[in-house]
Coordinates of C-alpha atoms and ligand atoms in Angstrom, one line a residue:
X12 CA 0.0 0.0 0.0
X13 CA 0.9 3.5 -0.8
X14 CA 2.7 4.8 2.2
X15 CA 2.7 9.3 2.1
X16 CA 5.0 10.4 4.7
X17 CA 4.3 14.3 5.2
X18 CA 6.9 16.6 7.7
X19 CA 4.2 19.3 8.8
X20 CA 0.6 19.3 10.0
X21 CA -0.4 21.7 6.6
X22 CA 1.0 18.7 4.4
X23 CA -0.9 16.0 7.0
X24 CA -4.1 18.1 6.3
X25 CA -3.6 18.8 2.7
X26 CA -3.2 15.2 1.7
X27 CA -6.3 14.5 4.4
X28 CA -8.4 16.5 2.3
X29 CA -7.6 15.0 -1.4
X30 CA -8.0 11.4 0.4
X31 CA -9.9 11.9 3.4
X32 CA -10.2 8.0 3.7
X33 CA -6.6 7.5 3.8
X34 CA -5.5 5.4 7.1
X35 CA -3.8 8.0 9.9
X36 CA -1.0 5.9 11.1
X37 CA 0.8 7.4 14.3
X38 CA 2.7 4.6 16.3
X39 CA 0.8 1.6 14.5
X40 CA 0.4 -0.3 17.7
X41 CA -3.3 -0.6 17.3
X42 CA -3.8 -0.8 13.2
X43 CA -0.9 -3.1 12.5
X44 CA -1.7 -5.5 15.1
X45 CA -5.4 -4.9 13.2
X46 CA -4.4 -5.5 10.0
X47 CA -2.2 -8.3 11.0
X48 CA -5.4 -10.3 12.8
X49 CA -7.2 -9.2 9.6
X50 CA -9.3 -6.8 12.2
X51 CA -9.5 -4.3 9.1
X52 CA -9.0 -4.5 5.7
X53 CA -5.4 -3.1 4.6
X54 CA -6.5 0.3 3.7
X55 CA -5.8 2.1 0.1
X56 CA -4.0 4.7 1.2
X57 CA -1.3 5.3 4.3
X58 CA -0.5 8.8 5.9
X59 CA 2.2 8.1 8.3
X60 CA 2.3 10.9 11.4
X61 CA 5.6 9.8 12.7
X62 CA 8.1 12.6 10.9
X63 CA 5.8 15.1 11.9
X64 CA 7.8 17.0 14.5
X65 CA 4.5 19.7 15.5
X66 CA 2.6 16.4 16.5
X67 CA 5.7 14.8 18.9
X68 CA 5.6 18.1 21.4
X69 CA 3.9 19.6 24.3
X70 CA 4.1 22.4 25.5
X71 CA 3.0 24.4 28.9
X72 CA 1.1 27.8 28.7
X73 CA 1.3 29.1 32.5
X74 CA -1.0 32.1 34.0
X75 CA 0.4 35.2 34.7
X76 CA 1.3 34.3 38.1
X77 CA 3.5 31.7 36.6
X78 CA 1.1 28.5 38.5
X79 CA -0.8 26.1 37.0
X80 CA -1.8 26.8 33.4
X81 CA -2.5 24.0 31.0
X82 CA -0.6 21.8 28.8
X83 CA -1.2 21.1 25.2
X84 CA 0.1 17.2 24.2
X85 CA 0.6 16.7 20.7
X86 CA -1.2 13.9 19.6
X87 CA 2.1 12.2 18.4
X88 CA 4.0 12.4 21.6
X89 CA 4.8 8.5 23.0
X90 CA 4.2 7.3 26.3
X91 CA 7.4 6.8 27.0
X92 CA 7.9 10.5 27.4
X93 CA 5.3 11.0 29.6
X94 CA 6.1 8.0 32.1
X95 CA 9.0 10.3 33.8
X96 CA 9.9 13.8 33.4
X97 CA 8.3 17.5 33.4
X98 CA 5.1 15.8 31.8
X99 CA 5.1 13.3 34.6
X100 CA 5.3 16.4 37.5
X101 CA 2.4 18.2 35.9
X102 CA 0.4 15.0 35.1
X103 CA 1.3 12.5 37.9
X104 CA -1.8 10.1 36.9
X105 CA -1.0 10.1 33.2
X106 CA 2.5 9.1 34.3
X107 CA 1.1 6.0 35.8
X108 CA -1.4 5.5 33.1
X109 CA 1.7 5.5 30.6
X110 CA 3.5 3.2 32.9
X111 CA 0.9 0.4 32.5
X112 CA 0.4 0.8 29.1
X113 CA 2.3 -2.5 26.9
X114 CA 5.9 -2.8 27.2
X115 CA 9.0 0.0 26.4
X116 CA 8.6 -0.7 22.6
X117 CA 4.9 -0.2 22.6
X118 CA 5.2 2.9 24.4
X119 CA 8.1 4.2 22.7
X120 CA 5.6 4.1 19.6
X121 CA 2.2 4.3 21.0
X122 CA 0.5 7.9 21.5
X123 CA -2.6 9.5 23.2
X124 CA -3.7 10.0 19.4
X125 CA -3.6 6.8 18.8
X126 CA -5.3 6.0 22.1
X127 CA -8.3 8.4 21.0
X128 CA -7.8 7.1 17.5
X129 CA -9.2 3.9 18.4
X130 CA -10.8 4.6 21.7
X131 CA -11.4 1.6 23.3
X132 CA -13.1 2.0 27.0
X133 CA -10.2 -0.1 28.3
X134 CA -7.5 2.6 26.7
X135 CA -5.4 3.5 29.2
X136 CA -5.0 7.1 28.5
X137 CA -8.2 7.8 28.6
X138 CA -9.5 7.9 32.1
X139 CA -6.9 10.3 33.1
X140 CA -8.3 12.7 30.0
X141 CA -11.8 12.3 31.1
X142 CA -11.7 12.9 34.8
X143 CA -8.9 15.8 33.8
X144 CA -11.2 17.7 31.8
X145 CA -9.3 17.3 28.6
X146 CA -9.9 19.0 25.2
X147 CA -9.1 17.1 22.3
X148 CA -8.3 19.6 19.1
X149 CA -9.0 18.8 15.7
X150 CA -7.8 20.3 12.8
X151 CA -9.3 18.9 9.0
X152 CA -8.7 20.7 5.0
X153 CA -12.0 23.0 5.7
X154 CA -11.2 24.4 9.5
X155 CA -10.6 23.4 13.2
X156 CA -12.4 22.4 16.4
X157 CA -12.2 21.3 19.9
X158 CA -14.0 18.9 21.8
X159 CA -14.1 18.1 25.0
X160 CA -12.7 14.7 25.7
X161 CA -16.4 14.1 27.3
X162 CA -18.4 14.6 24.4
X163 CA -15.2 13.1 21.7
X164 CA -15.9 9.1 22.6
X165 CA -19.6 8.0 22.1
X166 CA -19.2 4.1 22.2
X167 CA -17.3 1.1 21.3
X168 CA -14.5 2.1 19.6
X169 CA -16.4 5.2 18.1
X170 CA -15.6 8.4 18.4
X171 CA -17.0 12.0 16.5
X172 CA -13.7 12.1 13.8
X173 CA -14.8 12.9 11.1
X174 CA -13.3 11.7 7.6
X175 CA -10.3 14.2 7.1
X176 CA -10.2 15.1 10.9
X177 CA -6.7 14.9 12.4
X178 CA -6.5 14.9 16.1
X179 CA -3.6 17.5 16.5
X180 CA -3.6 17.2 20.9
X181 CA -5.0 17.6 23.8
X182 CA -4.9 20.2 26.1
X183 CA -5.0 19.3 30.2
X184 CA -5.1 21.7 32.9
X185 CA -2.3 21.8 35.5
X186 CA -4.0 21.4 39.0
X187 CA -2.8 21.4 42.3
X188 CA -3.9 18.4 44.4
X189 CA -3.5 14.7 44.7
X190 CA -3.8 12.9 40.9
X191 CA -3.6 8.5 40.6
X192 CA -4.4 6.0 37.9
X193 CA -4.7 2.4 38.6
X194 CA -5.9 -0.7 36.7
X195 CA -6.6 -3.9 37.2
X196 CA -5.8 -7.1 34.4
X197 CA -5.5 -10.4 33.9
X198 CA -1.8 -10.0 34.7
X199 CA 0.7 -7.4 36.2
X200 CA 2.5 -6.5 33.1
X201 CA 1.4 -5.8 29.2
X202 CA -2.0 -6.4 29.5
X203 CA -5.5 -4.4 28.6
X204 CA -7.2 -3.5 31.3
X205 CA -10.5 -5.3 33.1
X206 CA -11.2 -2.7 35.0
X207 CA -9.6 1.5 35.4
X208 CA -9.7 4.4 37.2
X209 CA -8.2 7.7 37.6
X210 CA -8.9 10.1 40.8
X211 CA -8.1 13.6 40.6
X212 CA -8.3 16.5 43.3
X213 CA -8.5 19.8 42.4
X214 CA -7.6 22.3 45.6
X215 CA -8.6 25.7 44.0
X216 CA -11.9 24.7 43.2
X217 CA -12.4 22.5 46.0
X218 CA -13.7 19.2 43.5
X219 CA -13.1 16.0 42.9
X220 CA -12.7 13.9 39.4
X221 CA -13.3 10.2 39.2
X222 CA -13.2 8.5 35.7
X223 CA -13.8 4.6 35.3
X224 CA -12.0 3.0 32.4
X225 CA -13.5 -0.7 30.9
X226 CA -16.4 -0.7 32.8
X227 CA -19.1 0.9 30.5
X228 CA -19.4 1.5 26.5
X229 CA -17.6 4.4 27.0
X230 CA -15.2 6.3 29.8
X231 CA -17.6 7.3 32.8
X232 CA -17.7 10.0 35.4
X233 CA -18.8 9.4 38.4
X234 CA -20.8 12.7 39.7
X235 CA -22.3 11.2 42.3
X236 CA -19.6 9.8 44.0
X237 CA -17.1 13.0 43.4
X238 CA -19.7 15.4 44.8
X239 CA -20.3 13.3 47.8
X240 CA -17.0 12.9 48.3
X241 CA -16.2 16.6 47.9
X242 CA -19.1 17.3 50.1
X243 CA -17.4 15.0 52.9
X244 CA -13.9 16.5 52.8
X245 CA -12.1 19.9 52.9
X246 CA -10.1 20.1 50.3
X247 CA -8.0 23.0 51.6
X248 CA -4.0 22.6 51.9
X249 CA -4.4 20.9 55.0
X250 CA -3.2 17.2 56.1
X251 CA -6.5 15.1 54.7
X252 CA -8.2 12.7 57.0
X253 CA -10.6 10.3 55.6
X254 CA -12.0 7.7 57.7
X255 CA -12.4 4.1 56.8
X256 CA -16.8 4.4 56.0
X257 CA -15.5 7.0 53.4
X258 CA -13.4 5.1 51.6
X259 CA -16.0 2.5 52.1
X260 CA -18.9 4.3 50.3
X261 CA -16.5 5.9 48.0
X262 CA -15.7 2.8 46.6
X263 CA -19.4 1.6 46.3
X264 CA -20.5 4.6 44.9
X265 CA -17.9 4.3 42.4
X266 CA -19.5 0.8 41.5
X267 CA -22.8 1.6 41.5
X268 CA -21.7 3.7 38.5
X269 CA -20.2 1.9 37.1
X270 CA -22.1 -0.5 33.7
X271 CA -20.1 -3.1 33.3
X272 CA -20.6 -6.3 30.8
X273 CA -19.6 -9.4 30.5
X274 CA -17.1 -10.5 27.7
X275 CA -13.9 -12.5 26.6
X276 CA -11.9 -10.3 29.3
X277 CA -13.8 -10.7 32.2
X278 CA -17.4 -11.1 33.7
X279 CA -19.4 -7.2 34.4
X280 CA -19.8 -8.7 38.3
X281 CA -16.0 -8.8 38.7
X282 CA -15.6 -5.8 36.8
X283 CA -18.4 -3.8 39.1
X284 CA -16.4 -5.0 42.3
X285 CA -13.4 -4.4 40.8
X286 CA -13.7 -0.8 40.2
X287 CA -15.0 -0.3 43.1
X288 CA -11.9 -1.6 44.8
X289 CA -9.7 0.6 42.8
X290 CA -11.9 3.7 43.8
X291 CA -11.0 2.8 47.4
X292 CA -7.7 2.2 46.9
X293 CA -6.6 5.2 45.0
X294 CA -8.5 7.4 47.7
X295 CA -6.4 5.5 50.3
X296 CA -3.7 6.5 48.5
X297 CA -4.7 10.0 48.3
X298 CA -5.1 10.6 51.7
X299 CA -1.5 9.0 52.7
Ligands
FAD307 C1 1.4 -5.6 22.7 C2 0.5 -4.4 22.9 C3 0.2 -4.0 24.2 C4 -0.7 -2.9 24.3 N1 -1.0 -2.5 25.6 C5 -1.8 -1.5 25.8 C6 -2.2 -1.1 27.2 O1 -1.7 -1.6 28.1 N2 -3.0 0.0 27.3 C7 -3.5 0.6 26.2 O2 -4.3 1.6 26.4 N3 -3.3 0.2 25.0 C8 -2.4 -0.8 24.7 N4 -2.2 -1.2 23.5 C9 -2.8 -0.5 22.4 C10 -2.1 0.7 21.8 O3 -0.7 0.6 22.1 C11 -2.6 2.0 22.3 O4 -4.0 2.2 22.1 C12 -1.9 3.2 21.7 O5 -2.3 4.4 22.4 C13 -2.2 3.4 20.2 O6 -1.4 4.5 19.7 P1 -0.7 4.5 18.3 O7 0.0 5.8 18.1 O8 0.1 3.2 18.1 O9 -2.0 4.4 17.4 P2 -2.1 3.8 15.9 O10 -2.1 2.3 15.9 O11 -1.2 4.5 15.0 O12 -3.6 4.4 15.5 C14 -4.7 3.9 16.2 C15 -6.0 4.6 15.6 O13 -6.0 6.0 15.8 C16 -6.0 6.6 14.6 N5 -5.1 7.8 14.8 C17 -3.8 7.8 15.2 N6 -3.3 9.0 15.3 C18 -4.3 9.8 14.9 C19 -4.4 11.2 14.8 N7 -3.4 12.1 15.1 N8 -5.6 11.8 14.3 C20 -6.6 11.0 14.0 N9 -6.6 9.6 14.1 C21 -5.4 9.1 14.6 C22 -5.5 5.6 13.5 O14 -5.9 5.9 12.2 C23 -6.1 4.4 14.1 O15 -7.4 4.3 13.8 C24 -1.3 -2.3 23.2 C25 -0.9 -2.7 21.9 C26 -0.1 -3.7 21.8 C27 0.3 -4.1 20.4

């Protein structure tokens, strides 16, 4: 198959729009091993990201007072560079999320595009987007828009791309409070995930994120159980004490939203308890 290998994102988009149905290969780790199991049909027409150097970068836009700010990922940048590093101190839950994900090779090639590319509910990336509040930009021949990660992902491996669309990054804000991802597989090492979660504490505004990965046809919030819990603590710069009921009902809150299923990876009753464990734990870990 034709392989087109632009160098900038106005090339990327100008060869989009003549064959908008052209494959978007970034690190491959998903559509090879696709086309390989014969997944997908071997598509007409390749556009490989890889050489283009605007898609590998991130870059942090602080306030005024030079605190928080956000961070715009490029859609190309691997896992491996955000598993340690500045990206890991402004993003300590992505930093575990990239952790888990595969082995060194697959994240020196796999990326958060890729990642919302595919978007699978057990992605690994994507938990930490949701309950971060990401914003996923896209940029296509005809103009550009962002959405936010809540409303990009609207099932099974479906997402709102549109042919043409290139997913240029995401953009995260920098908060200051306790942030953890943690997943639960069949294994400890390179495996999908049966069950996810990601907590995140925001201390200016006083709130608390929870996003459940692989439980649910999509990413899910859980509104109930972060407003409850946000209701129960102070999320002020003090020393938090949480008592063992709070944890408790944390994690069954978390559960009850949960909507897990049954399938090849694991059974939804499993799942549902699962998740509701990792809730717990990652607010245990929170607290110490
Ligand atoms: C052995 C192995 C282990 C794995 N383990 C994990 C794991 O633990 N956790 C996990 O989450 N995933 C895992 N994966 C899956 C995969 O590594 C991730 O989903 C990764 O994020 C995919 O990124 P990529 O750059 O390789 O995507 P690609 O395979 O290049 O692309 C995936 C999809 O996204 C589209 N796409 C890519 N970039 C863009 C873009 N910029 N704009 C629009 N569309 C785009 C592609 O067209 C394709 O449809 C594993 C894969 C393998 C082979």
């Amino acid at each position: 198959m034709p392989v087109i290998t632009p160098s900038t994102v106005d090339e990327v988009l100008s060869q989009l729009g003549e064959r908008p149905d052209a494959l978007l290969l970034s690190g491959g780790t998903d559509v090879m091993v696709e086309i390989n199991m014969a997944h997908r049909k071997a598509p007409a027409e390749v556009i490989a990201l890889r050489r283009v150097e605007e898609l590998r970068r991130w870059e942090h836009h602080t306030t005024p007072d030079g605190t928080g700010g956000t961070v715009m990922i490029g859609s190309g940048v691997p896992y491996a560079e955000m598993e340690h590093g500045p990206l890991a101190e402004h993003f300590p839950a992505l930093a575990e999320a990239a952790r888990t994900v595969g082995s060194p090779q697959i994240r020196a090639a796999g990326t958060l595009g890729g990642n919302l590319g595919t978007c699978s509910p057990a992605g690994d990336g994507l938990p930490v987007l949701y309950a971060l509040d990401a914003v996923v930009h896209l940029r296509s021949a005809s103009g550009a828009r962002d959405v936010p990660v809540g409303e990009f992902m609207v099932g099974v491996k479906k997402n709102v791309l549109e042919p043409g669309e290139l997913i240029t990054g995401v953009t995260l804000p920098v908060r200051r409070g306790w942030q953890g991802y943690s997943k639960v597989g069949v294994r400890n090492a390179m495996v999908i995930a049966t069950a996810s979660a990601c907590l995140a504490m925001d201390r200016e505004r006083g709130s608390v994120s929870l996003a459940l990965g692989a439980v649910g046809t999509t990413i899910l919030r859980c509104r109930d159980a972060e407003n409850w819990l946000a209701a129960e603590i102070a999320l002020t710069d003090a020393q938090l004490e949480i008592g063992d009921d709070v944890v408790r009902e944390f994690g069954q809150r978390a559960a009850a939203d949960a909507r897990p299923i049954d399938d090849h990876r694991s059974t939804a009753a499993y799942r549902g308890h699962a998740v509701g464990v990792l809730a717990s734990r990652l607010l245990r870990r929170a607290v110490a």
